[in-house]
PDB file of C-alpha atoms and ligand atoms in Angstrom:
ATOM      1  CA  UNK A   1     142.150  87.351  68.360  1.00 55.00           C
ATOM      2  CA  UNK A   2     144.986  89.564  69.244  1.00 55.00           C
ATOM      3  CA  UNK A   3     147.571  88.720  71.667  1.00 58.00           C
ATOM      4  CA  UNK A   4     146.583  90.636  74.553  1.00 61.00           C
ATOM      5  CA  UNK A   5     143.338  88.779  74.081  1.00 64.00           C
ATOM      6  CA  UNK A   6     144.480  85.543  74.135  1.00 66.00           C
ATOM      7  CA  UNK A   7     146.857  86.604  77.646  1.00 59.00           C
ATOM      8  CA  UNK A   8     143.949  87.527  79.678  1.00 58.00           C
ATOM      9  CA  UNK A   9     142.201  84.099  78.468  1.00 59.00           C
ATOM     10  CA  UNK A  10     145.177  82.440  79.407  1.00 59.00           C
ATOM     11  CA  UNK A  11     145.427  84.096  82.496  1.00 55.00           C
ATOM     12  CA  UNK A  12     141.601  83.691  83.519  1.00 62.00           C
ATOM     13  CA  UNK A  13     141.705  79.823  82.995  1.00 58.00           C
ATOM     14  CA  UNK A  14     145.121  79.640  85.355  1.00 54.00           C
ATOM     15  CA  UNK A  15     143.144  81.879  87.785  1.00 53.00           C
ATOM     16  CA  UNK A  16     140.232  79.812  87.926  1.00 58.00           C
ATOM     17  CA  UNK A  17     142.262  76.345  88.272  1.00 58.00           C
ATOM     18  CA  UNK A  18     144.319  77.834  91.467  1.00 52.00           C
ATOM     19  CA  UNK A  19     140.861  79.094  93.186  1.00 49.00           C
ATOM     20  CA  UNK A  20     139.651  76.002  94.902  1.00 47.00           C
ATOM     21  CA  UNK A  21     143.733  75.905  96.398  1.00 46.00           C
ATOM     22  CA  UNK A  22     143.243  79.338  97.969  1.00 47.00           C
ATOM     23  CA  UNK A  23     139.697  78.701  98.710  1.00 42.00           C
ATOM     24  CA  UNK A  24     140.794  75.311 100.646  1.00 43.00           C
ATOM     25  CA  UNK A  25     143.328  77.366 102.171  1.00 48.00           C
ATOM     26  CA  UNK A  26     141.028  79.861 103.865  1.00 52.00           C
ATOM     27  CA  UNK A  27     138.734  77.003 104.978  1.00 53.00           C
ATOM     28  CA  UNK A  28     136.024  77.528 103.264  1.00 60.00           C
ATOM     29  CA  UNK A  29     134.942  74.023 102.217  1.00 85.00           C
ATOM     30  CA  UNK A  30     134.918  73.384 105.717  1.00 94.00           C
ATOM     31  CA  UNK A  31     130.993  71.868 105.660  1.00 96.00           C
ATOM     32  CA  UNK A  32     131.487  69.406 108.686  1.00 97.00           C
ATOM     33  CA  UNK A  33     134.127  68.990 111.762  1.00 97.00           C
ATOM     34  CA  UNK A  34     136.144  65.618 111.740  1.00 95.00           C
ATOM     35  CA  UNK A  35     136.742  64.424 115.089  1.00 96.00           C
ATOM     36  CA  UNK A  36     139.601  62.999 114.047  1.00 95.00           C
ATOM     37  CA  UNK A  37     141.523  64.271 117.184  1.00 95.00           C
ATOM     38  CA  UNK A  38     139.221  61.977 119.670  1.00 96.00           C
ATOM     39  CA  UNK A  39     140.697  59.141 120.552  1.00 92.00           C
ATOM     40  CA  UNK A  40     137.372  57.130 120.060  1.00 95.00           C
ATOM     41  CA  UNK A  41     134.156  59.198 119.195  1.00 96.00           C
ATOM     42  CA  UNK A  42     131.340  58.673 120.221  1.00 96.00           C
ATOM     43  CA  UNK A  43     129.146  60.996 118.062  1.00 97.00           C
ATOM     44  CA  UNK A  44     129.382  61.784 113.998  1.00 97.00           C
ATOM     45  CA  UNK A  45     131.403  64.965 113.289  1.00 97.00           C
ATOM     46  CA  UNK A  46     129.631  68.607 114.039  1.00 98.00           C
ATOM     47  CA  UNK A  47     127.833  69.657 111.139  1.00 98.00           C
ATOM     48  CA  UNK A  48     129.986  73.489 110.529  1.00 98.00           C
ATOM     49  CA  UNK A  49     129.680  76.042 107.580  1.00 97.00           C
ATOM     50  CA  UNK A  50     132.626  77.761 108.012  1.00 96.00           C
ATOM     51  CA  UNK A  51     132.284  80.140 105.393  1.00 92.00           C
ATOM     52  CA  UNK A  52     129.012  81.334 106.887  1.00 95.00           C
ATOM     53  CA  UNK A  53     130.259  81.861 110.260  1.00 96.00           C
ATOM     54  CA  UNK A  54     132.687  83.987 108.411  1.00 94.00           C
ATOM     55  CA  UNK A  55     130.160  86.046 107.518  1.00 93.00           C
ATOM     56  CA  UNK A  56     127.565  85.789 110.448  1.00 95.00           C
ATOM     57  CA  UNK A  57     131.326  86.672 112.796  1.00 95.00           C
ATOM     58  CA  UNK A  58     132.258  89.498 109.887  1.00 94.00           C
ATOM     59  CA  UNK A  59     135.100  88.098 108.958  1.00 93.00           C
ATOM     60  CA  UNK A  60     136.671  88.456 112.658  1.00 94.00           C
ATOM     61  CA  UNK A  61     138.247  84.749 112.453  1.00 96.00           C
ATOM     62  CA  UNK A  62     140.223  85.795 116.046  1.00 96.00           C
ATOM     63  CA  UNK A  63     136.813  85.181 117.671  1.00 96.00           C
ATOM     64  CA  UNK A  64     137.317  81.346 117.174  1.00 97.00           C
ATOM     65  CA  UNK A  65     141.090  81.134 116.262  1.00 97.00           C
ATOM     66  CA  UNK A  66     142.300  82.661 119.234  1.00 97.00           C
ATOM     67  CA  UNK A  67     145.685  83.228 120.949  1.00 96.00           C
ATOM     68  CA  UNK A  68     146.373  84.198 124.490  1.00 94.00           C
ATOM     69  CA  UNK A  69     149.284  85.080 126.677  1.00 92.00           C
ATOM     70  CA  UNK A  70     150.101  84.023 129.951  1.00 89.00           C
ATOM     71  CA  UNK A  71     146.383  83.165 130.138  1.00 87.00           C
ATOM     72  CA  UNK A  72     145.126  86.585 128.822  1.00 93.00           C
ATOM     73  CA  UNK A  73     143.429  86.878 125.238  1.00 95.00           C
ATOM     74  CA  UNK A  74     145.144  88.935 122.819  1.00 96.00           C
ATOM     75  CA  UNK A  75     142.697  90.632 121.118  1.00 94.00           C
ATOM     76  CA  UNK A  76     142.468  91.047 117.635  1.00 91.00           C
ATOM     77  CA  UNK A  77     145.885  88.373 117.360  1.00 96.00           C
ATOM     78  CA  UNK A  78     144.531  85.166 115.621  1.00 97.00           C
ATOM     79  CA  UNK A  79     145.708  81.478 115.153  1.00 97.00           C
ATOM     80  CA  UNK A  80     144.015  79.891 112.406  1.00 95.00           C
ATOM     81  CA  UNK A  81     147.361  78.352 111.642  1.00 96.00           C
ATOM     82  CA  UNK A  82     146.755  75.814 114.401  1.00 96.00           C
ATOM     83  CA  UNK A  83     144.236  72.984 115.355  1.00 96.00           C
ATOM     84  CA  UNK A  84     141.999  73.553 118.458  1.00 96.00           C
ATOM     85  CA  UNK A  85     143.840  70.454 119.523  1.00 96.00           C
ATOM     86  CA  UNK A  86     147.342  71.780 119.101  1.00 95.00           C
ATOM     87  CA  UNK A  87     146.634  73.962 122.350  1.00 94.00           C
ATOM     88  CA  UNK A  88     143.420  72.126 123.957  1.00 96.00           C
ATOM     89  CA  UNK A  89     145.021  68.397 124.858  1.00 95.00           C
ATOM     90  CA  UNK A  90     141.998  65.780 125.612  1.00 96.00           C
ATOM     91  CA  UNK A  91     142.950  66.499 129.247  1.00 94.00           C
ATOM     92  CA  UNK A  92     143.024  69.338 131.431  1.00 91.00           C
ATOM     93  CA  UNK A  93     147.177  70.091 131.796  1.00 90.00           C
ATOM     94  CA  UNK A  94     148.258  72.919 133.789  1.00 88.00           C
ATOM     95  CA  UNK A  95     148.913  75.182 130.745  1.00 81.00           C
ATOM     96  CA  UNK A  96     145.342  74.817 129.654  1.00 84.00           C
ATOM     97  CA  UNK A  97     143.392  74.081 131.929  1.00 85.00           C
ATOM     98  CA  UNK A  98     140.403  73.320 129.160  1.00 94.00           C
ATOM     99  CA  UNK A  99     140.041  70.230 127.453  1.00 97.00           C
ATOM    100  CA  UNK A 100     138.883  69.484 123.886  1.00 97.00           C
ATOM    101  CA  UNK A 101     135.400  68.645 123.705  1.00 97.00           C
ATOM    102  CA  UNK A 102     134.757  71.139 126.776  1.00 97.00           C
ATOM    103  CA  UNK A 103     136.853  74.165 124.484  1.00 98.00           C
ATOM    104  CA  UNK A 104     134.386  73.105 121.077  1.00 98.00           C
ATOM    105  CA  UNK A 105     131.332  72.965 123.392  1.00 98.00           C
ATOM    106  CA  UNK A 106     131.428  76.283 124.952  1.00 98.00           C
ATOM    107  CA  UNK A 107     133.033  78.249 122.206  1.00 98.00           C
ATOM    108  CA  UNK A 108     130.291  76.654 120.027  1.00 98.00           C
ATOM    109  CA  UNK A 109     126.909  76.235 121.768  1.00 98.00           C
ATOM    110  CA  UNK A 110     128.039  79.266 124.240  1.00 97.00           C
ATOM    111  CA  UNK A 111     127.894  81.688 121.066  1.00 98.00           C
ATOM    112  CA  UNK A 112     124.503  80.384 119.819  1.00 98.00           C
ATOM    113  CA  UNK A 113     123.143  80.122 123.018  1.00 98.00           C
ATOM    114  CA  UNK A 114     123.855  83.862 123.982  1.00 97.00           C
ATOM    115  CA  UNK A 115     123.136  85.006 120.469  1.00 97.00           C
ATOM    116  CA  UNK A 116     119.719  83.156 120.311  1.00 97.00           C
ATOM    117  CA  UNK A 117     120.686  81.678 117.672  1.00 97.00           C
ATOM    118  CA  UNK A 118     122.509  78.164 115.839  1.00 97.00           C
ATOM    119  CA  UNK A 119     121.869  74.875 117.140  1.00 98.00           C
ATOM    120  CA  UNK A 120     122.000  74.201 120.776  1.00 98.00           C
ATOM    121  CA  UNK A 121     120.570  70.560 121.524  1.00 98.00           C
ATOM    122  CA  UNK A 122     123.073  67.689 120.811  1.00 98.00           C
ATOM    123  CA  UNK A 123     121.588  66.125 117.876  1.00 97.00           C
ATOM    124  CA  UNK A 124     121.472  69.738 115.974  1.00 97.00           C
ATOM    125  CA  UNK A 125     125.389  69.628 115.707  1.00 98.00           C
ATOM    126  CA  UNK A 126     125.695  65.932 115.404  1.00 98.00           C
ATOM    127  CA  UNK A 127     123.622  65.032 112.674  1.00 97.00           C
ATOM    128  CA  UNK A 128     124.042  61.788 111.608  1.00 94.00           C
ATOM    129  CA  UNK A 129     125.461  60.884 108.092  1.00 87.00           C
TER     130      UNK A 129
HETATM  131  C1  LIG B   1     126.807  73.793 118.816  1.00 53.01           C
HETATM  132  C2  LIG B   1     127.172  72.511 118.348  1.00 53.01           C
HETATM  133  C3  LIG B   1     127.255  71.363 119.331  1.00 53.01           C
HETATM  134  C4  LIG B   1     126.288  70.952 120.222  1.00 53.01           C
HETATM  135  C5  LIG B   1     124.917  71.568 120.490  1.00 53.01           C
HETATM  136  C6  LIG B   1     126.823  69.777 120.869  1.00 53.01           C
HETATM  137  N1  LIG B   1     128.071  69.498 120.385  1.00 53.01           N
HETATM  138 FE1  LIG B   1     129.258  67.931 120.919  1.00 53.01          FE
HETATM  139  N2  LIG B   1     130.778  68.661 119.803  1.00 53.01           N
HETATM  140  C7  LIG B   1     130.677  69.756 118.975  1.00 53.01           C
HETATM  141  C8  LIG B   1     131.949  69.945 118.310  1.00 53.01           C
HETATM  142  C9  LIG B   1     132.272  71.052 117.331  1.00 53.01           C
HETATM  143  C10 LIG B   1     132.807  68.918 118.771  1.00 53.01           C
HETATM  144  C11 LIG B   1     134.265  68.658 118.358  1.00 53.01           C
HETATM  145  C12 LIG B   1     134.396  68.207 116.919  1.00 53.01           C
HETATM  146  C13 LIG B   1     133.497  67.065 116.582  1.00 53.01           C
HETATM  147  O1  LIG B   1     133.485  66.040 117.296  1.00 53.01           O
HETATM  148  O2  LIG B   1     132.755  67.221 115.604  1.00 53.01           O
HETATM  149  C14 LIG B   1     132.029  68.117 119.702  1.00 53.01           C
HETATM  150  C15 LIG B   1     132.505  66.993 120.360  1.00 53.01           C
HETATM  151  C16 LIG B   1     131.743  66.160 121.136  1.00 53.01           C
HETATM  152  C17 LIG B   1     132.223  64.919 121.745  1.00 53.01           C
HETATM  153  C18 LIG B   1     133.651  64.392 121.669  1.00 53.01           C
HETATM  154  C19 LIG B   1     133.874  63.675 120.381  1.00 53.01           C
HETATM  155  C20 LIG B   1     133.129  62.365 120.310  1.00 53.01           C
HETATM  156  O3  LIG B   1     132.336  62.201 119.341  1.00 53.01           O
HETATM  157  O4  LIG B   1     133.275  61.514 121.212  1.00 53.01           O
HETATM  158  C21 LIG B   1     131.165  64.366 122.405  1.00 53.01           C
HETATM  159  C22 LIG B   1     131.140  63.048 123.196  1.00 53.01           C
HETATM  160  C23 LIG B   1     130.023  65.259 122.232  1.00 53.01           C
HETATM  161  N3  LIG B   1     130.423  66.340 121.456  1.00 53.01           N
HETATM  162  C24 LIG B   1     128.767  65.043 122.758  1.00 53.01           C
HETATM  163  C25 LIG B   1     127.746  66.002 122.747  1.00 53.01           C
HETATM  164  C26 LIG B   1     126.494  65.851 123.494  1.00 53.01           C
HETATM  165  C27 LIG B   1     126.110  64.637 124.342  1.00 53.01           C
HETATM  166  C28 LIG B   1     125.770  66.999 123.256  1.00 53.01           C
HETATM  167  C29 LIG B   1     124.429  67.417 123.860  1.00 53.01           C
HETATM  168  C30 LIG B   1     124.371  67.425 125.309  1.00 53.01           C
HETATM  169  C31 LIG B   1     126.553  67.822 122.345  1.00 53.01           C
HETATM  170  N4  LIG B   1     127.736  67.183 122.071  1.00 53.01           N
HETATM  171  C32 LIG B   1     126.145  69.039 121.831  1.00 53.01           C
HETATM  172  C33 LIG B   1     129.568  70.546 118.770  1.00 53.01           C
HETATM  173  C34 LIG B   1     128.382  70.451 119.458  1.00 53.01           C
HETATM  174  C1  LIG B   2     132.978  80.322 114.399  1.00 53.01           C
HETATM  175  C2  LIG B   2     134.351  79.924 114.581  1.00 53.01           C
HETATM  176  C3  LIG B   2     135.345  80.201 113.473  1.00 53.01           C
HETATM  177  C4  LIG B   2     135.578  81.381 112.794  1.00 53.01           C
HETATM  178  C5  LIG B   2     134.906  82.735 112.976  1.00 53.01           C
HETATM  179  C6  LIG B   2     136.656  81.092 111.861  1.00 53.01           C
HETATM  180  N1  LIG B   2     137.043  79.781 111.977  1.00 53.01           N
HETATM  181 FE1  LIG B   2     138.455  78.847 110.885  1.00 53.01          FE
HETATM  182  N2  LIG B   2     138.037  77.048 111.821  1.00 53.01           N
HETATM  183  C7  LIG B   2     137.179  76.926 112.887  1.00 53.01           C
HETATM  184  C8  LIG B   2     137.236  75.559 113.381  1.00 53.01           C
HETATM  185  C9  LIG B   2     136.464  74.998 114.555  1.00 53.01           C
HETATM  186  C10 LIG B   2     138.149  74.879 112.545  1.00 53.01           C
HETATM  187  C11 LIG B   2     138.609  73.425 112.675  1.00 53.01           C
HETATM  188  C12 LIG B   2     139.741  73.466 113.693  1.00 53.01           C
HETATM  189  C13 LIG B   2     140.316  72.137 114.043  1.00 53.01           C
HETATM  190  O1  LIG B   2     140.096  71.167 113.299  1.00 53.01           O
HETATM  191  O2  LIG B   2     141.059  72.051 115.070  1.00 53.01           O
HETATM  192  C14 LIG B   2     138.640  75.857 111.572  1.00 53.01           C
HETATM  193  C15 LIG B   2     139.565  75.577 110.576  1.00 53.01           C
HETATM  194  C16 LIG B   2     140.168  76.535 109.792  1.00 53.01           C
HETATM  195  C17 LIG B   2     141.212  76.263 108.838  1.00 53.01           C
HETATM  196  C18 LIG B   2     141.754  74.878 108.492  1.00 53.01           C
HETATM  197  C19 LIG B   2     140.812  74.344 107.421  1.00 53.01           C
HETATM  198  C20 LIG B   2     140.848  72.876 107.184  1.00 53.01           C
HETATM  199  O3  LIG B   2     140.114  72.458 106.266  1.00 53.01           O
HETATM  200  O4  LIG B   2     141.526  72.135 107.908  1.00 53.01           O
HETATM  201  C21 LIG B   2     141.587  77.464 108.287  1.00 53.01           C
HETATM  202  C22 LIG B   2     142.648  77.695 107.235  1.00 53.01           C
HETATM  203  C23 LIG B   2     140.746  78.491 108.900  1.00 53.01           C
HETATM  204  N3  LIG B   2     139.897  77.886 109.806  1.00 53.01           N
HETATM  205  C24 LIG B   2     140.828  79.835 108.608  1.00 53.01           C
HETATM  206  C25 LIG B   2     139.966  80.810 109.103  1.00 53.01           C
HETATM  207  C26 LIG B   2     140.025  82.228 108.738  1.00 53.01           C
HETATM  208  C27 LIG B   2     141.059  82.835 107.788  1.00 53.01           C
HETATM  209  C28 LIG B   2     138.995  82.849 109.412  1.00 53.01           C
HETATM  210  C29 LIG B   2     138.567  84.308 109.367  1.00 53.01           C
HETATM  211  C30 LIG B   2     138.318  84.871 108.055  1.00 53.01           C
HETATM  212  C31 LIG B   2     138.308  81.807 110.192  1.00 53.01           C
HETATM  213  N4  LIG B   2     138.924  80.608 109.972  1.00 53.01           N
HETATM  214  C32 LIG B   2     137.212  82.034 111.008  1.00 53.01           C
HETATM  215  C33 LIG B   2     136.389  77.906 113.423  1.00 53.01           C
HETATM  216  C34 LIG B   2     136.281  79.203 112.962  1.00 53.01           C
HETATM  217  C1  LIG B   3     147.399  79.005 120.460  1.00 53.01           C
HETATM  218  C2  LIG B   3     146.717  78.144 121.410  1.00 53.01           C
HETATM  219  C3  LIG B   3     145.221  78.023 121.295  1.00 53.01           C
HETATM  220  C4  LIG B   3     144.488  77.652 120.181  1.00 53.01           C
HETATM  221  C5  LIG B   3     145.001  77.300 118.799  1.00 53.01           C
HETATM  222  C6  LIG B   3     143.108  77.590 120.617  1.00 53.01           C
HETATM  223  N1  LIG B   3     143.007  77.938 121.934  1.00 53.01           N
HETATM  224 FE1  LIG B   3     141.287  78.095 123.029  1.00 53.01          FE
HETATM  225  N2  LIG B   3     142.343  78.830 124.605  1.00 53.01           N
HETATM  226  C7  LIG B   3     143.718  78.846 124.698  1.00 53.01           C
HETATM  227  C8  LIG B   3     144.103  79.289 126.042  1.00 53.01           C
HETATM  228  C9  LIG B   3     145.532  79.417 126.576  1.00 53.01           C
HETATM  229  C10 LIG B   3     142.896  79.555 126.746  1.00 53.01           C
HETATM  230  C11 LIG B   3     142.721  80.043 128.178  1.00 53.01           C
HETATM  231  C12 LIG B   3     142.425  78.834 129.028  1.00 53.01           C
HETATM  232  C13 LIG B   3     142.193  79.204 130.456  1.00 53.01           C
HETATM  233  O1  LIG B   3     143.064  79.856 131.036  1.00 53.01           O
HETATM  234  O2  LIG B   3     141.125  78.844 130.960  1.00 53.01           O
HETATM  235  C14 LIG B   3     141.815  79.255 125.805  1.00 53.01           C
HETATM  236  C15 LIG B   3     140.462  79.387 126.116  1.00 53.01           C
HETATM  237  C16 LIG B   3     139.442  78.885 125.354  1.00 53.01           C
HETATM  238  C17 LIG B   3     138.048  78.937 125.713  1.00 53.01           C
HETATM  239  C18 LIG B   3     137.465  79.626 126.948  1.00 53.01           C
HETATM  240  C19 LIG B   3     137.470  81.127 126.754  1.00 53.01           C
HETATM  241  C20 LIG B   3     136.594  81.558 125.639  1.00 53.01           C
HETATM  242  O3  LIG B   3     137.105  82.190 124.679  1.00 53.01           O
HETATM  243  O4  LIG B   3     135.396  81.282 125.679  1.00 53.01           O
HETATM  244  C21 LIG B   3     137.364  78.278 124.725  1.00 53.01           C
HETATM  245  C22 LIG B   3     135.869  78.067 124.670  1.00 53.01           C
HETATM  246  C23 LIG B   3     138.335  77.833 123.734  1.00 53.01           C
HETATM  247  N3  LIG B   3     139.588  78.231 124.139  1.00 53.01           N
HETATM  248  C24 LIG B   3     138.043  77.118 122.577  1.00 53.01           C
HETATM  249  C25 LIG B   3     138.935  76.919 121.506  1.00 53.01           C
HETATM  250  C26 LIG B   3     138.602  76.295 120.227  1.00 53.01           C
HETATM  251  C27 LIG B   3     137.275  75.659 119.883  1.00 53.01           C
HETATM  252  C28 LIG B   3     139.727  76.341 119.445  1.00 53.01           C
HETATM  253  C29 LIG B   3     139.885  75.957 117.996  1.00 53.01           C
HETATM  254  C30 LIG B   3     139.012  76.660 117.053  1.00 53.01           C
HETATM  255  C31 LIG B   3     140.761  76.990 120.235  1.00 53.01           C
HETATM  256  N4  LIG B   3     140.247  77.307 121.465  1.00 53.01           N
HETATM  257  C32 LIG B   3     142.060  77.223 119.803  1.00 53.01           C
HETATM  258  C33 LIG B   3     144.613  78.538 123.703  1.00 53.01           C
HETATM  259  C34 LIG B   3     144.276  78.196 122.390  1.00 53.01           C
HETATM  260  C1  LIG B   4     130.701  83.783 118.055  1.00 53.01           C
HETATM  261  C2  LIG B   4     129.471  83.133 117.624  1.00 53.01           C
HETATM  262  C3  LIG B   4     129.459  81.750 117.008  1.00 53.01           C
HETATM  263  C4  LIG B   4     130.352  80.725 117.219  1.00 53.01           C
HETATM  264  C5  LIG B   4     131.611  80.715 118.049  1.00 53.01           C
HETATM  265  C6  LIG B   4     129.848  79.572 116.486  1.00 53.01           C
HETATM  266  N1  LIG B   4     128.677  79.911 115.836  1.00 53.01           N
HETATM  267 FE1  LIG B   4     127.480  78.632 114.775  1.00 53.01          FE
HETATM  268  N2  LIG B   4     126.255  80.158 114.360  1.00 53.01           N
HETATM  269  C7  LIG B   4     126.389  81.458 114.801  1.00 53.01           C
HETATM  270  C8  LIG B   4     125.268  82.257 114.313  1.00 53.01           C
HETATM  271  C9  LIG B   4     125.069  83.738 114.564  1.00 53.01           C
HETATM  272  C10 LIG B   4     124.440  81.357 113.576  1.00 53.01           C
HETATM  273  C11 LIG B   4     123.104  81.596 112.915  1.00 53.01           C
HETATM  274  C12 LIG B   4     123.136  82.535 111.778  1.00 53.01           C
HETATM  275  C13 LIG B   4     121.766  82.702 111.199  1.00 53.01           C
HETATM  276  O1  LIG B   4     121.158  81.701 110.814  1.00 53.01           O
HETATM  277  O2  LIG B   4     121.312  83.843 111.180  1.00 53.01           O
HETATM  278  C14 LIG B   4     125.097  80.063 113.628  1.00 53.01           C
HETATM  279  C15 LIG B   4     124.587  78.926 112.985  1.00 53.01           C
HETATM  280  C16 LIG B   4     125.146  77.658 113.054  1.00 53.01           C
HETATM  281  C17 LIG B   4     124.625  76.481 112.391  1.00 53.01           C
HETATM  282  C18 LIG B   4     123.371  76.435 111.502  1.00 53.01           C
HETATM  283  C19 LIG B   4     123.818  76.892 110.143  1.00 53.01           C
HETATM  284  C20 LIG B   4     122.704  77.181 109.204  1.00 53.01           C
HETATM  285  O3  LIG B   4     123.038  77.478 108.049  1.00 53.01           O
HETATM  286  O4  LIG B   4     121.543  77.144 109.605  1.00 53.01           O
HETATM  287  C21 LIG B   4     125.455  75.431 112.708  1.00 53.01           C
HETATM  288  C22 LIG B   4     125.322  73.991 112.258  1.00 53.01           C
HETATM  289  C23 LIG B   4     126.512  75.960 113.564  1.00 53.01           C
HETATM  290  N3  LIG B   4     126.278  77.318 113.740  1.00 53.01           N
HETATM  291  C24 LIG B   4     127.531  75.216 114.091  1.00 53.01           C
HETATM  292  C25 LIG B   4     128.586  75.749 114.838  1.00 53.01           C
HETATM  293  C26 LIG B   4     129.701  74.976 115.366  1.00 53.01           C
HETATM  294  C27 LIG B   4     129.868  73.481 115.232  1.00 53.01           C
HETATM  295  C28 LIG B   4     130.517  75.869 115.999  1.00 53.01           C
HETATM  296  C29 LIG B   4     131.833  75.620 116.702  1.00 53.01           C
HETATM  297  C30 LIG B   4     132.880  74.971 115.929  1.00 53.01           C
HETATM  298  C31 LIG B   4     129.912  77.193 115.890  1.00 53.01           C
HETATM  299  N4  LIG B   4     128.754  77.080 115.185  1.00 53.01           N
HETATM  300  C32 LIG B   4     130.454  78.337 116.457  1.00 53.01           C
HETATM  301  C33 LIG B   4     127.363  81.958 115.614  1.00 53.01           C
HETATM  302  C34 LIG B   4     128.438  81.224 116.118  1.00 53.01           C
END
């Protein structure tokens, strides 16, 4: 084995340990929502592939990750660096004027409801454990 040989091998096996850290970074082992930000739920977590809605949404994450400005959307500008809950508080406050669960449910079921397509009835999304 020549040197060069025994680089790439090297390289390849430090490659493959760091891709799960990237991949976690991107969210794609994102299988199921926590509702971690509820004070008390009521249902089990939303069942959500995030890596497929990447690729039903073609990789457009601003369509969910959003950012707006003085109440207008920004189009194109995305915030996947932030939870839903870090601008949607559990109550309606005059900044933003929708609350949590209301902000999941119609970005959510709205999309797969116009689409025709994606769960729409409660239990479809909160599939029990
Ligand atoms: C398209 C998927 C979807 C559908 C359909 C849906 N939900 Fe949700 N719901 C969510 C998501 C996503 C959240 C926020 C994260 C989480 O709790 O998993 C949520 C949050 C909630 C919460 C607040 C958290 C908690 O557990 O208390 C309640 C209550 C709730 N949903 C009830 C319902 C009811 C009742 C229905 C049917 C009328 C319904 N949902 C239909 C996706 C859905
Ligand atoms: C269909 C909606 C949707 C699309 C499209 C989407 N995301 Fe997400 N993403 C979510 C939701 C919902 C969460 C959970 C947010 C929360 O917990 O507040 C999330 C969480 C994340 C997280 C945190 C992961 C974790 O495990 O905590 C990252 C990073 C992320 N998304 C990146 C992206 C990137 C990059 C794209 C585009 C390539 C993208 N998302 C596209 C809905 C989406
Ligand atoms: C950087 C702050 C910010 C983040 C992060 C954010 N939003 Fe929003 N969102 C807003 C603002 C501001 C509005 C406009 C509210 C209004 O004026 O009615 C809005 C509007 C919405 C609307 C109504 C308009 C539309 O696009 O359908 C939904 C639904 C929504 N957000 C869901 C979500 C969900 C789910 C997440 C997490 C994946 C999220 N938002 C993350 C700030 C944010
Ligand atoms: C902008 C559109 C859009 C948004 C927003 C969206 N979805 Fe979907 N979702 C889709 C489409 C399109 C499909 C179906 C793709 C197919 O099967 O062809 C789907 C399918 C699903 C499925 C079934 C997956 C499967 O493999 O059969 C689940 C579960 C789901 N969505 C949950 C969610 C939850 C929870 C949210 C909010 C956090 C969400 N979706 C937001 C477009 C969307």
């Amino acid at each position: 084995m020549t040197c060069k040989h025994r680089f790439i091998i090297v390289l390849s096996v430090v490659v493959a340990a760091l891709l799960p850290v990237f991949c976690s970074y991107a969210g794609q082992d994102l299988e199921r929502l926590d509702p971690w930000a509820f004070e008390s739920p009521k249902r089990p977590g939303a069942v959500f592939p995030h890596d497929d809605h990447m690729m039903f949404l073609d990789d457009d994450c601003s369509i969910c990750h959003h950012v707006y400005e003085n109440g207008e959307l920004v189009p194109g500008d995305s915030s996947e660096d932030l939870y839903c809950i870090d601008c949607h508080s559990l109550k309606p406050v005059p900044d933003n004027p929708m609350p949590l669960e209301a902000a999941y449910h119609n970005l959510c079921r709205d999309c797969h409801f116009d689409r025709g397509t994606g769960p729409v009835l409660c239990g479809e999304c909160h599939v029990k454990e």
